[in-house]
Amino acid sequence: MSEGLAREIERLWEAPAEEAARGAAAVEEVIGLLDEGAVRVAEKRADGWVVNEWVKKAILLYFRIRRVEPAVPGRGLRERLDRRLVEFGRAHRRVLRAASSPGTWPRWPSALLALLAAVDTDVPIWQWPRLGFALLRAGPGGIDDRVIGREMVSGFTTAAGAQVLAPDWSRINPVLLEMFGQ
C-alpha cells in the first residue's frame, strides 16, 4: 500500500509546482494515513529511529498545495463548543429517558464505573458536579472567547515595591455590558 504511495510522493516532490498540485489526492491520502496512525514520520526499529522521508515530503507538499491561513485565537472555538453543547443536550435527554426506566437501574453501578474509567482528567471527581453546574449555567450561548486584555489594565508599583495591575474600568465595563447585558 505505502510503497506505491511513497513512489508517487517522491515523483511529486521532484515535479514542478503545477504538477504537484494535480497530485493533491496522493498527498491528502498520506495526511489521512497520518491522522489514522497508519503511517508515521519516524519509526523506531531494531537499529534505532528511522525517518520516513516520503512522509516528511508529503507533509511539506501538503503545505505547498494547500492554502495556509493564519490561526486567529478564539475563532472557531465558540462554534465547536456550541455544536458540542447542542449534541450533549440531545444525548443528555436520551440518557435521562433511558436512566429513568426502572429496568436500567441495576446497570447503573457498572455504567458509573465505566464512565470513571473512560474519563481522563486532572479534575477530582468531587469537583465534577461543580463543573457540570457551571456548564449548565453557561448554556450553549454562555461560553465566550473575549478576554480582559493588557490594554484594559494599567500597571504600577506600590511604595513597598510590589508590581500591581489595576483595572481600567472605563475600558472593562463596555465589554462586561456587552457580555452580560446589564
Short mmCIF file of C-alpha atoms in Angstrom, two decimals:
data_model
loop_
_atom_site.label_atom_id
_atom_site.label_comp_id
_atom_site.label_asym_id
_atom_site.label_seq_id
_atom_site.Cartn_x
_atom_site.Cartn_y
_atom_site.Cartn_z
CA MET A 1 0.00 0.00 0.00
CA SER A 2 2.55 2.60 1.08
CA GLU A 3 5.27 1.65 -1.44
CA GLY A 4 3.23 2.88 -4.40
CA LEU A 5 2.18 5.92 -2.42
CA ALA A 6 5.80 6.57 -1.46
CA ARG A 7 6.86 6.44 -5.14
CA GLU A 8 4.04 8.87 -6.06
CA ILE A 9 5.08 11.32 -3.30
CA GLU A 10 8.73 11.11 -4.40
CA ARG A 11 7.64 11.80 -8.00
CA LEU A 12 5.53 14.78 -6.91
CA TRP A 13 8.40 16.08 -4.79
CA GLU A 14 10.64 16.27 -7.87
CA ALA A 15 7.86 17.61 -10.13
CA PRO A 16 7.15 21.27 -10.88
CA ALA A 17 4.65 23.04 -8.60
CA GLU A 18 1.77 22.80 -11.13
CA GLU A 19 2.10 19.04 -11.44
CA ALA A 20 2.48 18.64 -7.67
CA ALA A 21 -0.81 20.50 -7.23
CA ARG A 22 -2.51 17.97 -9.52
CA GLY A 23 -1.27 15.16 -7.27
CA ALA A 24 -3.13 16.54 -4.25
CA ALA A 25 -5.11 13.31 -3.82
CA ALA A 26 -1.98 11.32 -3.00
CA VAL A 27 -0.82 13.96 -0.54
CA GLU A 28 -4.26 14.06 1.11
CA GLU A 29 -4.18 10.25 1.37
CA VAL A 30 -0.85 10.38 3.23
CA ILE A 31 -2.22 13.04 5.59
CA GLY A 32 -5.24 10.81 6.20
CA LEU A 33 -2.98 7.86 6.95
CA LEU A 34 -1.05 10.05 9.39
CA ASP A 35 -4.28 11.06 11.11
CA GLU A 36 -5.32 7.41 11.42
CA GLY A 37 -1.89 6.41 12.72
CA ALA A 38 -1.31 4.00 9.82
CA VAL A 39 2.00 5.69 8.90
CA ARG A 40 4.48 7.68 10.94
CA VAL A 41 7.12 10.23 10.05
CA ALA A 42 9.66 8.38 12.19
CA GLU A 43 9.59 4.77 13.36
CA LYS A 44 11.64 3.02 15.99
CA ARG A 45 13.28 -0.10 14.62
CA ALA A 46 15.88 -2.51 15.97
CA ASP A 47 18.72 -0.32 14.67
CA GLY A 48 17.22 2.93 16.05
CA TRP A 49 14.88 5.60 14.76
CA VAL A 50 14.30 5.73 11.01
CA VAL A 51 12.72 8.74 9.30
CA ASN A 52 10.25 8.02 6.51
CA GLU A 53 11.43 10.71 4.13
CA TRP A 54 8.46 10.25 1.80
CA VAL A 55 6.02 11.03 4.64
CA LYS A 56 8.03 14.12 5.56
CA LYS A 57 7.95 15.21 1.92
CA ALA A 58 4.18 14.60 1.79
CA ILE A 59 3.70 16.94 4.76
CA LEU A 60 5.79 19.63 3.08
CA LEU A 61 3.89 19.10 -0.19
CA TYR A 62 0.65 19.47 1.75
CA PHE A 63 1.68 22.98 2.79
CA ARG A 64 2.75 23.76 -0.77
CA ILE A 65 -0.54 22.74 -2.39
CA ARG A 66 -2.96 23.88 0.35
CA ARG A 67 -3.74 27.46 1.17
CA VAL A 68 -2.42 28.11 4.65
CA GLU A 69 -4.30 30.68 6.73
CA PRO A 70 -3.05 32.17 9.95
CA ALA A 71 -4.86 30.92 13.03
CA VAL A 72 -6.91 33.57 14.80
CA PRO A 73 -7.12 32.97 18.55
CA GLY A 74 -10.67 32.20 19.64
CA ARG A 75 -12.10 31.91 16.12
CA GLY A 76 -13.79 28.59 15.66
CA LEU A 77 -13.62 27.58 19.30
CA ARG A 78 -17.02 29.01 20.14
CA GLU A 79 -18.64 27.35 17.12
CA ARG A 80 -17.17 23.97 18.06
CA LEU A 81 -18.26 24.36 21.68
CA ASP A 82 -21.76 25.45 20.67
CA ARG A 83 -22.14 22.42 18.40
CA ARG A 84 -20.84 20.07 21.07
CA LEU A 85 -23.15 21.54 23.71
CA VAL A 86 -26.17 21.05 21.45
CA GLU A 87 -25.07 17.45 20.79
CA PHE A 88 -24.55 17.00 24.53
CA GLY A 89 -28.08 18.29 25.20
CA ARG A 90 -29.58 15.75 22.80
CA ALA A 91 -27.56 12.90 24.27
CA HIS A 92 -28.37 14.09 27.79
CA ARG A 93 -32.12 13.85 27.13
CA ARG A 94 -31.75 10.34 25.67
CA VAL A 95 -29.68 9.18 28.64
CA LEU A 96 -32.12 10.65 31.16
CA ARG A 97 -35.06 8.98 29.43
CA ALA A 98 -33.27 5.62 29.44
CA ALA A 99 -31.98 6.04 33.01
CA SER A 100 -35.43 6.83 34.38
CA SER A 101 -36.66 3.41 33.29
CA PRO A 102 -36.59 1.01 36.29
CA GLY A 103 -35.29 -1.77 34.05
CA THR A 104 -31.95 0.05 33.70
CA TRP A 105 -31.39 0.73 37.40
CA PRO A 106 -29.38 -2.47 38.09
CA ARG A 107 -26.85 -1.41 35.42
CA TRP A 108 -26.14 1.99 36.99
CA PRO A 109 -23.13 0.94 39.11
CA SER A 110 -21.35 -0.69 36.16
CA ALA A 111 -22.16 2.31 33.96
CA LEU A 112 -20.73 4.67 36.58
CA LEU A 113 -17.55 2.59 36.83
CA ALA A 114 -17.21 2.56 33.03
CA LEU A 115 -17.65 6.35 32.97
CA LEU A 116 -14.97 6.82 35.61
CA ALA A 117 -12.59 4.57 33.67
CA ALA A 118 -13.25 6.42 30.41
CA VAL A 119 -12.67 9.94 31.74
CA ASP A 120 -9.06 11.11 31.71
CA THR A 121 -8.90 14.38 33.61
CA ASP A 122 -7.00 16.09 36.38
CA VAL A 123 -10.25 17.41 37.87
CA PRO A 124 -11.02 15.47 41.06
CA ILE A 125 -14.28 13.52 41.00
CA TRP A 126 -15.78 15.58 43.85
CA GLN A 127 -15.42 18.70 41.62
CA TRP A 128 -17.42 17.18 38.72
CA PRO A 129 -20.81 18.39 39.99
CA ARG A 130 -19.45 21.93 40.27
CA LEU A 131 -18.10 21.73 36.71
CA GLY A 132 -21.40 20.30 35.46
CA PHE A 133 -23.40 23.09 37.11
CA ALA A 134 -21.04 25.70 35.65
CA LEU A 135 -21.55 24.29 32.14
CA LEU A 136 -25.31 24.14 32.62
CA ARG A 137 -25.36 27.70 33.92
CA ALA A 138 -23.29 28.91 30.96
CA GLY A 139 -25.56 27.21 28.42
CA PRO A 140 -24.79 26.98 24.70
CA GLY A 141 -24.51 30.75 24.31
CA GLY A 142 -22.71 31.47 27.55
CA ILE A 143 -19.16 30.46 26.74
CA ASP A 144 -17.39 33.50 25.38
CA ASP A 145 -13.96 33.93 23.84
CA ARG A 146 -13.49 37.57 24.87
CA VAL A 147 -10.81 38.38 27.40
CA ILE A 148 -9.82 41.33 29.52
CA GLY A 149 -6.61 42.21 27.74
CA ARG A 150 -3.45 44.03 28.67
CA GLU A 151 -4.82 47.32 27.32
CA MET A 152 -7.65 47.18 29.89
CA VAL A 153 -5.31 47.38 32.88
CA SER A 154 -2.55 49.72 33.93
CA GLY A 155 0.47 48.66 35.89
CA PHE A 156 2.00 50.50 38.81
CA THR A 157 4.43 49.82 41.64
CA THR A 158 3.40 50.27 45.26
CA ALA A 159 5.51 52.03 47.87
CA ALA A 160 6.63 48.61 49.12
CA GLY A 161 7.82 47.64 45.64
CA ALA A 162 5.00 45.30 44.60
CA GLN A 163 4.00 45.44 40.95
CA VAL A 164 0.22 45.61 40.57
CA LEU A 165 -2.20 45.64 37.62
CA ALA A 166 -5.09 48.00 38.27
CA PRO A 167 -8.27 47.58 36.19
CA ASP A 168 -9.23 50.39 33.82
CA TRP A 169 -13.00 50.22 34.37
CA SER A 170 -13.74 52.66 31.56
CA ARG A 171 -12.46 50.00 29.14
CA ILE A 172 -13.66 46.90 31.00
CA ASN A 173 -17.27 47.96 31.65
CA PRO A 174 -18.31 48.11 27.96
CA VAL A 175 -17.07 44.53 27.48
CA LEU A 176 -18.93 43.36 30.58
CA LEU A 177 -22.10 45.14 29.45
CA GLU A 178 -21.83 43.53 26.03
CA MET A 179 -21.28 40.09 27.56
CA PHE A 180 -23.92 40.19 30.28
CA GLY A 181 -26.27 42.94 29.08
CA GLN A 182 -26.81 44.59 32.47
#
